[in-house]
Amino acid sequence: MKPLWTKLGTVLGIAAGGLDMWLNTLRISPFTLRHGKPDHAALLPSAQAKPINYPRPDGSVTYDRLSSVFLSGTLHEEDQPPHLQVRDLSLQKSSEHDVFGGPSGLYCPAAVYEWVGEGAGLRYQINAANCVHCKTCDIKDPNQNINWVPPEGGGGPNYRGM
Ligand code: SF4
């Protein structure tokens, strides 16, 4: 549906997407459209992008990320093997941070990734215990430098408690 939306615009794209979903349920959809490039290749360097100033959460309709992580009941053993693996930390600094402006700090819904400090003291902090297993980082990292692997059994959001 999303490629149709992208190609045809909101009104026509959603109408065509609805038709496509209906045809899919009847198993007679005649075609499959794909995006022109993978998601991670769609990121622009931060110098070419317009900053978005998101309003602060109001605590009534919108909430900060860590409050929502708390509600998900996410829990991991602190000493389990890392399930978020950054293959090359220097590439993360030179490209993800320096060129793309650290998008992991924005796209991760659980505030797992943070660039902390400045200058020579700058470091990539991974708060893996907060991870809600959406796998966005594995898909969206501009260099495909983050590998999400299944965590130790039992860790993650408490789906039954939601
Ligand atoms: S899987 Fe999702 S929640 Fe976990 S670190 Fe990646 S982006 Fe964040």
Tab-separated table of C-alpha atoms and ligand atoms in Angstrom:
chain	number	residue	atom	x	y	z
A	1	MET	CA	0.000	0.000	0.000
A	2	LYS	CA	2.723	2.515	0.900
A	3	PRO	CA	4.393	2.461	-2.556
A	4	LEU	CA	0.967	3.273	-4.051
A	5	TRP	CA	0.554	6.113	-1.568
A	6	THR	CA	4.015	7.449	-2.395
A	7	LYS	CA	3.492	7.246	-6.147
A	8	LEU	CA	-0.115	8.481	-6.402
A	9	GLY	CA	-0.429	10.946	-3.515
A	10	THR	CA	-2.719	10.810	-0.506
A	11	VAL	CA	-6.231	10.722	-2.001
A	12	LEU	CA	-5.613	8.495	-5.033
A	13	GLY	CA	-2.955	6.457	-3.273
A	14	ILE	CA	-5.132	5.549	-0.290
A	15	ALA	CA	-8.067	4.711	-2.550
A	16	ALA	CA	-5.847	2.501	-4.718
A	17	GLY	CA	-4.290	0.993	-1.573
A	18	GLY	CA	-7.738	0.111	-0.236
A	19	LEU	CA	-8.614	-1.554	-3.537
A	20	ASP	CA	-5.304	-3.405	-3.491
A	21	MET	CA	-5.884	-4.684	0.067
A	22	TRP	CA	-9.380	-5.854	-0.873
A	23	LEU	CA	-8.044	-7.660	-3.951
A	24	ASN	CA	-5.342	-9.183	-1.745
A	25	THR	CA	-7.931	-10.660	0.609
A	26	LEU	CA	-9.573	-12.228	-2.468
A	27	ARG	CA	-6.101	-13.398	-3.557
A	28	ILE	CA	-6.543	-11.819	-6.975
A	29	SER	CA	-4.236	-8.799	-6.646
A	30	PRO	CA	-2.606	-8.569	-10.061
A	31	PHE	CA	0.705	-6.976	-9.053
A	32	THR	CA	3.083	-6.102	-6.242
A	33	LEU	CA	4.609	-2.634	-6.177
A	34	ARG	CA	7.876	-2.039	-4.415
A	35	HIS	CA	9.689	1.053	-3.207
A	36	GLY	CA	12.452	2.260	-5.500
A	37	LYS	CA	15.108	1.770	-2.817
A	38	PRO	CA	15.460	0.235	0.633
A	39	ASP	CA	14.408	2.279	3.629
A	40	HIS	CA	17.940	2.927	4.894
A	41	ALA	CA	18.931	4.364	1.497
A	42	ALA	CA	16.132	6.952	1.710
A	43	LEU	CA	17.828	8.933	4.507
A	44	LEU	CA	19.250	12.319	3.577
A	45	PRO	CA	22.456	13.671	5.100
A	46	SER	CA	21.442	16.095	7.830
A	47	ALA	CA	22.926	19.028	5.902
A	48	GLN	CA	20.268	18.494	3.194
A	49	ALA	CA	17.347	18.009	5.574
A	50	LYS	CA	15.106	20.534	7.275
A	51	PRO	CA	15.081	20.086	11.077
A	52	ILE	CA	11.680	19.159	12.523
A	53	ASN	CA	10.798	20.739	15.847
A	54	TYR	CA	8.477	18.287	17.524
A	55	PRO	CA	6.254	19.750	20.248
A	56	ARG	CA	7.029	18.498	23.732
A	57	PRO	CA	4.734	15.721	24.999
A	58	ASP	CA	1.820	17.198	26.928
A	59	GLY	CA	1.303	14.168	29.231
A	60	SER	CA	-2.356	14.009	28.266
A	61	VAL	CA	-2.559	13.118	24.570
A	62	THR	CA	1.149	12.680	23.846
A	63	TYR	CA	3.715	11.066	26.143
A	64	ASP	CA	7.478	10.944	26.371
A	65	ARG	CA	9.165	7.817	25.135
A	66	LEU	CA	10.469	6.534	28.455
A	67	SER	CA	6.996	6.684	30.071
A	68	SER	CA	5.696	4.572	27.203
A	69	VAL	CA	8.583	2.103	27.558
A	70	PHE	CA	7.688	1.813	31.246
A	71	LEU	CA	4.072	0.999	30.325
A	72	SER	CA	5.246	-1.718	27.931
A	73	GLY	CA	6.764	-3.571	30.893
A	74	THR	CA	9.956	-4.124	28.908
A	75	LEU	CA	12.480	-6.135	30.834
A	76	HIS	CA	15.823	-7.702	29.967
A	77	GLU	CA	18.348	-9.415	32.171
A	78	GLU	CA	21.115	-6.872	32.683
A	79	ASP	CA	23.890	-9.423	32.083
A	80	GLN	CA	22.484	-11.087	28.952
A	81	PRO	CA	24.576	-11.115	25.732
A	82	PRO	CA	24.054	-7.883	23.720
A	83	HIS	CA	21.189	-8.230	21.267
A	84	LEU	CA	21.937	-4.852	19.616
A	85	GLN	CA	25.246	-5.153	17.834
A	86	VAL	CA	27.007	-2.179	16.244
A	87	ARG	CA	29.436	-3.700	13.760
A	88	ASP	CA	31.811	-0.726	13.447
A	89	LEU	CA	31.715	2.031	16.081
A	90	SER	CA	34.049	4.323	14.136
A	91	LEU	CA	31.698	4.177	11.123
A	92	GLN	CA	28.821	4.973	13.453
A	93	LYS	CA	30.622	8.138	14.539
A	94	SER	CA	31.939	9.206	11.122
A	95	SER	CA	28.709	8.567	9.209
A	96	GLU	CA	25.652	8.008	11.405
A	97	HIS	CA	26.589	10.896	13.693
A	98	ASP	CA	28.717	13.237	11.588
A	99	VAL	CA	26.884	12.934	8.251
A	100	PHE	CA	23.335	11.909	9.147
A	101	GLY	CA	23.022	13.728	12.483
A	102	GLY	CA	22.417	10.657	14.666
A	103	PRO	CA	19.001	9.482	13.397
A	104	SER	CA	19.001	6.503	15.784
A	105	GLY	CA	18.284	8.964	18.600
A	106	LEU	CA	15.096	9.938	16.745
A	107	TYR	CA	13.738	6.809	15.102
A	108	CYS	CA	14.143	4.462	18.059
A	109	PRO	CA	10.801	4.520	19.898
A	110	ALA	CA	12.427	3.472	23.170
A	111	ALA	CA	15.271	6.013	23.356
A	112	VAL	CA	17.818	3.193	23.268
A	113	TYR	CA	20.470	5.085	21.304
A	114	GLU	CA	22.067	8.278	22.559
A	115	TRP	CA	25.092	10.262	21.505
A	116	VAL	CA	26.498	11.464	24.800
A	117	GLY	CA	29.190	14.080	25.388
A	118	GLU	CA	31.034	16.331	22.982
A	119	GLY	CA	34.263	16.522	21.000
A	120	ALA	CA	36.796	13.840	21.957
A	121	GLY	CA	34.461	12.652	24.735
A	122	LEU	CA	31.585	11.873	22.367
A	123	ARG	CA	30.364	8.287	22.764
A	124	TYR	CA	27.512	6.129	21.514
A	125	GLN	CA	25.416	4.926	24.436
A	126	ILE	CA	23.116	1.937	23.930
A	127	ASN	CA	20.417	1.523	26.592
A	128	ALA	CA	19.631	-2.003	25.430
A	129	ALA	CA	17.423	-2.815	28.433
A	130	ASN	CA	14.767	-0.408	27.007
A	131	CYS	CA	14.520	-2.119	23.595
A	132	VAL	CA	10.939	-2.943	22.591
A	133	HIS	CA	12.037	-5.186	19.701
A	134	CYS	CA	10.580	-3.136	16.844
A	135	LYS	CA	13.732	-3.820	14.756
A	136	THR	CA	13.682	-0.340	13.217
A	137	CYS	CA	17.396	0.155	13.904
A	138	ASP	CA	18.271	-2.959	11.904
A	139	ILE	CA	16.264	-1.627	8.946
A	140	LYS	CA	16.864	2.116	9.155
A	141	ASP	CA	20.519	2.572	10.087
A	142	PRO	CA	21.967	4.389	7.049
A	143	ASN	CA	24.998	2.080	6.841
A	144	GLN	CA	23.269	-1.123	7.928
A	145	ASN	CA	25.781	-1.062	10.759
A	146	ILE	CA	23.363	-2.133	13.500
A	147	ASN	CA	22.424	-5.773	13.775
A	148	TRP	CA	19.392	-6.721	15.856
A	149	VAL	CA	19.526	-10.310	17.039
A	150	PRO	CA	16.875	-12.103	19.091
A	151	PRO	CA	17.542	-11.472	22.766
A	152	GLU	CA	17.841	-14.118	25.414
A	153	GLY	CA	14.531	-15.955	25.871
A	154	GLY	CA	11.874	-14.137	27.846
A	155	GLY	CA	13.357	-10.635	27.517
A	156	GLY	CA	11.430	-7.735	25.978
A	157	PRO	CA	7.990	-6.143	26.236
A	158	ASN	CA	5.404	-7.763	28.473
A	159	TYR	CA	2.805	-8.352	25.761
A	160	ARG	CA	0.424	-10.228	28.006
A	161	GLY	CA	0.414	-7.344	30.481
A	162	MET	CA	-0.402	-4.665	27.890
B	1	SF4	S1	14.708	-2.700	17.915
B	1	SF4	FE1	13.473	-0.797	18.012
B	1	SF4	S2	13.327	-0.357	20.202
B	1	SF4	FE2	15.016	-1.821	19.949
B	1	SF4	S3	16.826	-0.547	19.752
B	1	SF4	FE3	16.122	-0.976	17.684
B	1	SF4	S4	14.830	0.787	17.161
B	1	SF4	FE4	15.073	0.797	19.378
